[in-house]
Short mmCIF file of C-alpha atoms in Angstrom, two decimals:
data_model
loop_
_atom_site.label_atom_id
_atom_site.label_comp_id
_atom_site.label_asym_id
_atom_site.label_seq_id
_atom_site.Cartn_x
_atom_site.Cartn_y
_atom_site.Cartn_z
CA UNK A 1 -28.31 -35.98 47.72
CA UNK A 2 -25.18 -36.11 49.98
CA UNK A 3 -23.95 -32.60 50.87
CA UNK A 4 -19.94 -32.76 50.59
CA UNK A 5 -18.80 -29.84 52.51
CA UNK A 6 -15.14 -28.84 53.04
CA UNK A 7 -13.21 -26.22 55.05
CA UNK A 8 -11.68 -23.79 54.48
CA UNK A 9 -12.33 -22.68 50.99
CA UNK A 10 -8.70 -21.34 50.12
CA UNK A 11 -5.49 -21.37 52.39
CA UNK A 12 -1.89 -20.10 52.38
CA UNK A 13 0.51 -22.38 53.57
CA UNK A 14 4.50 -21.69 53.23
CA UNK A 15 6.84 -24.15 51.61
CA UNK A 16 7.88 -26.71 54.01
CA UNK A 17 4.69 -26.37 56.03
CA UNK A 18 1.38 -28.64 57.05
CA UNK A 19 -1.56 -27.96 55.03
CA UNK A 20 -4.76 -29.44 56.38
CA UNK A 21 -8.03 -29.17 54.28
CA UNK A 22 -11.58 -30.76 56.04
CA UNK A 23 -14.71 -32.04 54.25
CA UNK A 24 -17.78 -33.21 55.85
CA UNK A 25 -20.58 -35.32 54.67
CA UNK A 26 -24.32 -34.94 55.76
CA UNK A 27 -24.81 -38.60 55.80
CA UNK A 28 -22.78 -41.97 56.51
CA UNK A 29 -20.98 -42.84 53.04
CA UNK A 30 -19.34 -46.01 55.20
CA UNK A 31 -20.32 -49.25 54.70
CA UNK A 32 -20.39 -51.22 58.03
CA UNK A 33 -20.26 -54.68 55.54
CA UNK A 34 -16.99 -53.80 53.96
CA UNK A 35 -15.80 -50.71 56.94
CA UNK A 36 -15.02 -48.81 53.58
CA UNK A 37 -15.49 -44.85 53.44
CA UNK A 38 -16.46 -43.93 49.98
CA UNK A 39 -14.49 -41.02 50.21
CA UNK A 40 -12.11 -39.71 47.35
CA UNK A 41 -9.79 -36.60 47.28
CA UNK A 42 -8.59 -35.30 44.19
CA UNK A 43 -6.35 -32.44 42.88
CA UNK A 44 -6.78 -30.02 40.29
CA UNK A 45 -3.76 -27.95 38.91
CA UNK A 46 -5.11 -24.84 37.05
CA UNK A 47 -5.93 -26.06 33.66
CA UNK A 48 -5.61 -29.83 34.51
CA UNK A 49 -8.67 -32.07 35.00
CA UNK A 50 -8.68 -33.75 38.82
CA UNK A 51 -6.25 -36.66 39.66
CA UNK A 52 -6.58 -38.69 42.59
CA UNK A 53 -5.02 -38.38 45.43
CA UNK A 54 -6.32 -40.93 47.65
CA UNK A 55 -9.72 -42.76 47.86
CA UNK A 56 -11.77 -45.17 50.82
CA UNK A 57 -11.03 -42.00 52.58
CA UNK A 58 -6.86 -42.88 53.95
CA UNK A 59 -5.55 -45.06 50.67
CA UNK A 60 -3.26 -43.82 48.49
CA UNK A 61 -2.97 -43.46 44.50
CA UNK A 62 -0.08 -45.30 42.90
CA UNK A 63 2.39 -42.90 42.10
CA UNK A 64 0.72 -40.29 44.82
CA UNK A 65 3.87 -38.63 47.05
CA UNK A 66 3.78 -39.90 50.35
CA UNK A 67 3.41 -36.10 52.02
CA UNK A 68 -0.50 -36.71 51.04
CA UNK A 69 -2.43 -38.71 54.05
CA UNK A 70 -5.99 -39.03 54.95
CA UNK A 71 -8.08 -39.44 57.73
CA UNK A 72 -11.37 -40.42 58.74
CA UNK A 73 -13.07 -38.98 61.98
CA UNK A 74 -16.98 -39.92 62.36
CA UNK A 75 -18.56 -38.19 59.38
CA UNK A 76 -15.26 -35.56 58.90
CA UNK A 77 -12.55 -36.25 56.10
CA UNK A 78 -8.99 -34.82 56.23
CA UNK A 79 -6.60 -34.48 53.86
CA UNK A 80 -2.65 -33.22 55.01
CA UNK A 81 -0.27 -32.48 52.77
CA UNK A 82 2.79 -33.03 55.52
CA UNK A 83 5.03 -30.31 53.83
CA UNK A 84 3.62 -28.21 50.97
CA UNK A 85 5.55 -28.12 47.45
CA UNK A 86 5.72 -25.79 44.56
CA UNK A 87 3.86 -28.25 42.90
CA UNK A 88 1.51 -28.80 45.35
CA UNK A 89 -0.76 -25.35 45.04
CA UNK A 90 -3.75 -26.55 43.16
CA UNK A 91 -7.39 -26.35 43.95
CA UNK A 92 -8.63 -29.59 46.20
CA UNK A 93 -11.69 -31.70 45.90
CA UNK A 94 -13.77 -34.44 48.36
CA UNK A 95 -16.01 -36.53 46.06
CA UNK A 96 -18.27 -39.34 47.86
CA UNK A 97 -18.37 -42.39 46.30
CA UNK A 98 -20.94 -44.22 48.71
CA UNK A 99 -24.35 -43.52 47.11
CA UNK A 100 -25.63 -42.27 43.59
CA UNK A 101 -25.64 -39.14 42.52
CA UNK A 102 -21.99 -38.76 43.47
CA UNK A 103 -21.09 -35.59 44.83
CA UNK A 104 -18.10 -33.32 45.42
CA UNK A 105 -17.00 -31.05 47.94
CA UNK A 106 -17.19 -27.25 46.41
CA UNK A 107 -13.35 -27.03 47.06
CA UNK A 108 -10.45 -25.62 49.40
CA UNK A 109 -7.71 -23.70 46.95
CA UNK A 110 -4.25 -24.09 48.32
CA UNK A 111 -1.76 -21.49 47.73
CA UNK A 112 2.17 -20.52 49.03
CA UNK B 1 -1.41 -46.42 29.11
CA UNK B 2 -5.28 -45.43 28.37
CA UNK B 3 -6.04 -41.99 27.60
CA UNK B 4 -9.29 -40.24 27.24
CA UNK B 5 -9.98 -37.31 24.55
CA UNK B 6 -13.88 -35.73 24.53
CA UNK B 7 -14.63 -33.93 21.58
CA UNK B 8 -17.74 -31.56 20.38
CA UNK B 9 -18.99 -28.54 19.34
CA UNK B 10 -17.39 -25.59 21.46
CA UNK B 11 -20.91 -23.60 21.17
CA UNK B 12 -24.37 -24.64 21.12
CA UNK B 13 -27.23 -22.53 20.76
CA UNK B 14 -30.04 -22.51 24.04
CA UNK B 15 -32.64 -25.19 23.29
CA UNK B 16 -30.61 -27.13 21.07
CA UNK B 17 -28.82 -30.95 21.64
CA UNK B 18 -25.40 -30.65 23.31
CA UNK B 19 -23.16 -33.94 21.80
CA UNK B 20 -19.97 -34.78 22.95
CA UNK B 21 -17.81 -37.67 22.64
CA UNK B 22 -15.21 -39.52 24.39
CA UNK B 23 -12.40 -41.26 22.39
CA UNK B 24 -10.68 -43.90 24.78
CA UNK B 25 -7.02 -45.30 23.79
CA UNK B 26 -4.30 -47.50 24.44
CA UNK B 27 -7.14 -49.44 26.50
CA UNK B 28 -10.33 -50.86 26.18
CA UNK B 29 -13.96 -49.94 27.00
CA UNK B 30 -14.83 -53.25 28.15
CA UNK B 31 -14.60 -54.18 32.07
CA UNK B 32 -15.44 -50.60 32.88
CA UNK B 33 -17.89 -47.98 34.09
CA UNK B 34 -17.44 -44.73 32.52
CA UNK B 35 -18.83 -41.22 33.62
CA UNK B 36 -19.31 -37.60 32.54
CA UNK B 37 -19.13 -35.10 34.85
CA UNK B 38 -18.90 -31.57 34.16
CA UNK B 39 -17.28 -28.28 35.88
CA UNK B 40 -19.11 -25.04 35.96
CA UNK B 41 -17.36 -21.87 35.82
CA UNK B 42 -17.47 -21.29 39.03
CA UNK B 43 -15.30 -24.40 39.14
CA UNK B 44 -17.92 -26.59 40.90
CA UNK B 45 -18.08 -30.43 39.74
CA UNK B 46 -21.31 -31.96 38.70
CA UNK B 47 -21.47 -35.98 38.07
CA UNK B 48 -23.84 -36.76 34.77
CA UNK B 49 -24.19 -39.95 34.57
CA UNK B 50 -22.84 -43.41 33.67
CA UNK B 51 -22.54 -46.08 31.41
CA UNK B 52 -21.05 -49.60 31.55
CA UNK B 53 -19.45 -51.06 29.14
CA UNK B 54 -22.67 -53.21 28.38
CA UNK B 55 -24.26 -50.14 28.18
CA UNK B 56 -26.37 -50.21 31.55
CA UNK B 57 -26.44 -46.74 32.40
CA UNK B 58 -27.13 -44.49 35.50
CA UNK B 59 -28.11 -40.92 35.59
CA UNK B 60 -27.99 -38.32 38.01
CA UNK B 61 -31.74 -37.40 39.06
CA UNK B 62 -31.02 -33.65 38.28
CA UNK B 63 -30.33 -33.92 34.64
CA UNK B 64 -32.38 -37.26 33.86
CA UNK B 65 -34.78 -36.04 31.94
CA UNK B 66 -32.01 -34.52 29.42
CA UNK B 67 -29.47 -36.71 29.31
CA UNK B 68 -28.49 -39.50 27.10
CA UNK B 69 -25.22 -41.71 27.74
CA UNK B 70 -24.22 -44.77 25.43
CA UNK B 71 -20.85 -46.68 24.50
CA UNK B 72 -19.43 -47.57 21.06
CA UNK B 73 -17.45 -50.32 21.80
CA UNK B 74 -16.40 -51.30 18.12
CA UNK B 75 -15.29 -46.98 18.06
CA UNK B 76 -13.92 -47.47 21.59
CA UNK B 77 -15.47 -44.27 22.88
CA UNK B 78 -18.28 -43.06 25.10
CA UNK B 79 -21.06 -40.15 23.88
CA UNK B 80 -22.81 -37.76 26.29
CA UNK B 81 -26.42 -35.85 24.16
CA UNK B 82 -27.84 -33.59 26.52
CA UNK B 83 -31.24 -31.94 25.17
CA UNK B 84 -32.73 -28.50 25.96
CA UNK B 85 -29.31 -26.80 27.01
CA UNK B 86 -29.42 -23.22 28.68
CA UNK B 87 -26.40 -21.18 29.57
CA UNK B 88 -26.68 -23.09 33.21
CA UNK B 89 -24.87 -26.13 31.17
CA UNK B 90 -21.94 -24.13 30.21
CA UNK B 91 -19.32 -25.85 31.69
CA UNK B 92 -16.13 -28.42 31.05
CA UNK B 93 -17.48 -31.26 30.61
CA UNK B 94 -15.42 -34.64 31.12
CA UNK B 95 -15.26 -38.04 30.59
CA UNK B 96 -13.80 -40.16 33.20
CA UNK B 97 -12.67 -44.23 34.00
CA UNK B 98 -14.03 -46.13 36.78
CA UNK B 99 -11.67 -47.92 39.24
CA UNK B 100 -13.50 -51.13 40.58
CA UNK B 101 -17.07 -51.51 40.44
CA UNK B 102 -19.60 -52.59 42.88
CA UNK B 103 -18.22 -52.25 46.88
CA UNK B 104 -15.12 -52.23 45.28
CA UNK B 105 -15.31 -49.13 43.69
CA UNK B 106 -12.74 -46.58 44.40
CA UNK B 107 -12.61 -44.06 42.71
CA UNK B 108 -12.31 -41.89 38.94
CA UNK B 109 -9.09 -42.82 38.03
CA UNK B 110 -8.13 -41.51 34.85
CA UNK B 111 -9.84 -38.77 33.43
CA UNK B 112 -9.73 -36.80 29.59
CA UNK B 113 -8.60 -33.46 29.48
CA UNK B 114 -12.24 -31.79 28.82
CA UNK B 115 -13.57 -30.05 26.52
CA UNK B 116 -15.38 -26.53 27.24
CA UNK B 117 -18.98 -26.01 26.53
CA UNK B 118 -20.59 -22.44 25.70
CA UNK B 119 -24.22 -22.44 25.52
CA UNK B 120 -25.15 -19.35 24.02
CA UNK B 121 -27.08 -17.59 20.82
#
């Protein structure tokens, strides 16, 4: 199985600031054919199931506020959120899409 | 705008069949792969398995041998049976839509609210 691992598993970020969360994969989960990473990041409020944020690693979701990028470095994922919100604390997820089973990261909680 | 709503017993005794279901509305089963995946309590997620919506289906190696995943397309909804449950399969479990299959696949778009899972005697 591909081990999703992300960094750091919680962080406090003020209002206004960058918040930068990292997940790494243990294999390749990009396609040379298509240069795709099958990389997803999704957040989940407390009580909420996961939404998507942005997936192939730097696209994002309709509807997803612009302050949410990512980026793609080698094997290494990164999500910013460019200036936290309220709304924003929630509990962050990688998920690779590249090969079955599908796994996700084990999670980086944000918090103000 | 589709929705998804999974159903099922809240407690099942160790040993027994879990069944859950997954009611899908304002949309259509068909031209889509749909997935359970569930979320310990220790808030890790864990993908189940798939089906299509001609009922090919895809299972994750760890849970193979004791899961069962199959669509209903004339009911419009999706069932997860998973045999021989222990308290390790106490968890949210949810049903979820695929965006884009094959190398276009991008990701689990929409997703049901869960339902929580107790396995316990």
């Amino acid at each position: 199985d591909i081990v999703m691992t992300q960094s750091p598993d919680s962080l406090a970020v003020s209002l206004g600031e960058r918040a930068t969360i990292n997940c790494k994969s243990s294999r390749t989960i990009s396609y040379s054919s298509n240069n795709k990473d099958y990389l997803t990041w999704f957040q989940q409020r407390p009580g909420q199931p996961p939404k998507v944020l942005i997936y192939w690693a730097s696209t994002r979701e309709s509807g997803v506020p612009d302050r949410f990028s990512g980026s793609v470095s080698g094997m290494n994922y990164t999500l910013t959120i460019s200036s936290l919100q309220a709304e924003d604390v929630a509990v962050y997820y990688c998920q690779q899409f590249y090969n079955t089973p599908w796994t996700f990261g084990q999670g980086t909680r944000v918090e103000v | 705008q589709v929705q998804l709503q999974e159903s099922g017993p809240g407690l099942v005794t160790p040993s027994e069949t879990l069944s859950l279901t997954c009611l899908v509305s304002g949309g259509s089963l068909m031209n889509y792969y749909w997935s359970w995946i569930r979320q310990s309590p220790g808030k890790e997620l864990e993908w189940i398995g798939y089906v299509s919506d001609t009922g090919a289906t895809h299972y994750n190696p760890s849970l193979q041998s004791r899961v069962n995943i199959f669509i209903d397309a004339f009911k419009n909804e999706l069932s997860l049976q998973m045999s021989s449950v222990t308290a390790a399969d106490t968890a949210v479990y949810y049903c979820a839509r695929h965006a884009g299959t094959g190398l276009d696949r991008r990701a689990f778009d929409i997703w049901g609210q869960g339902t929580k899972v107790t396995v316990s005697s």
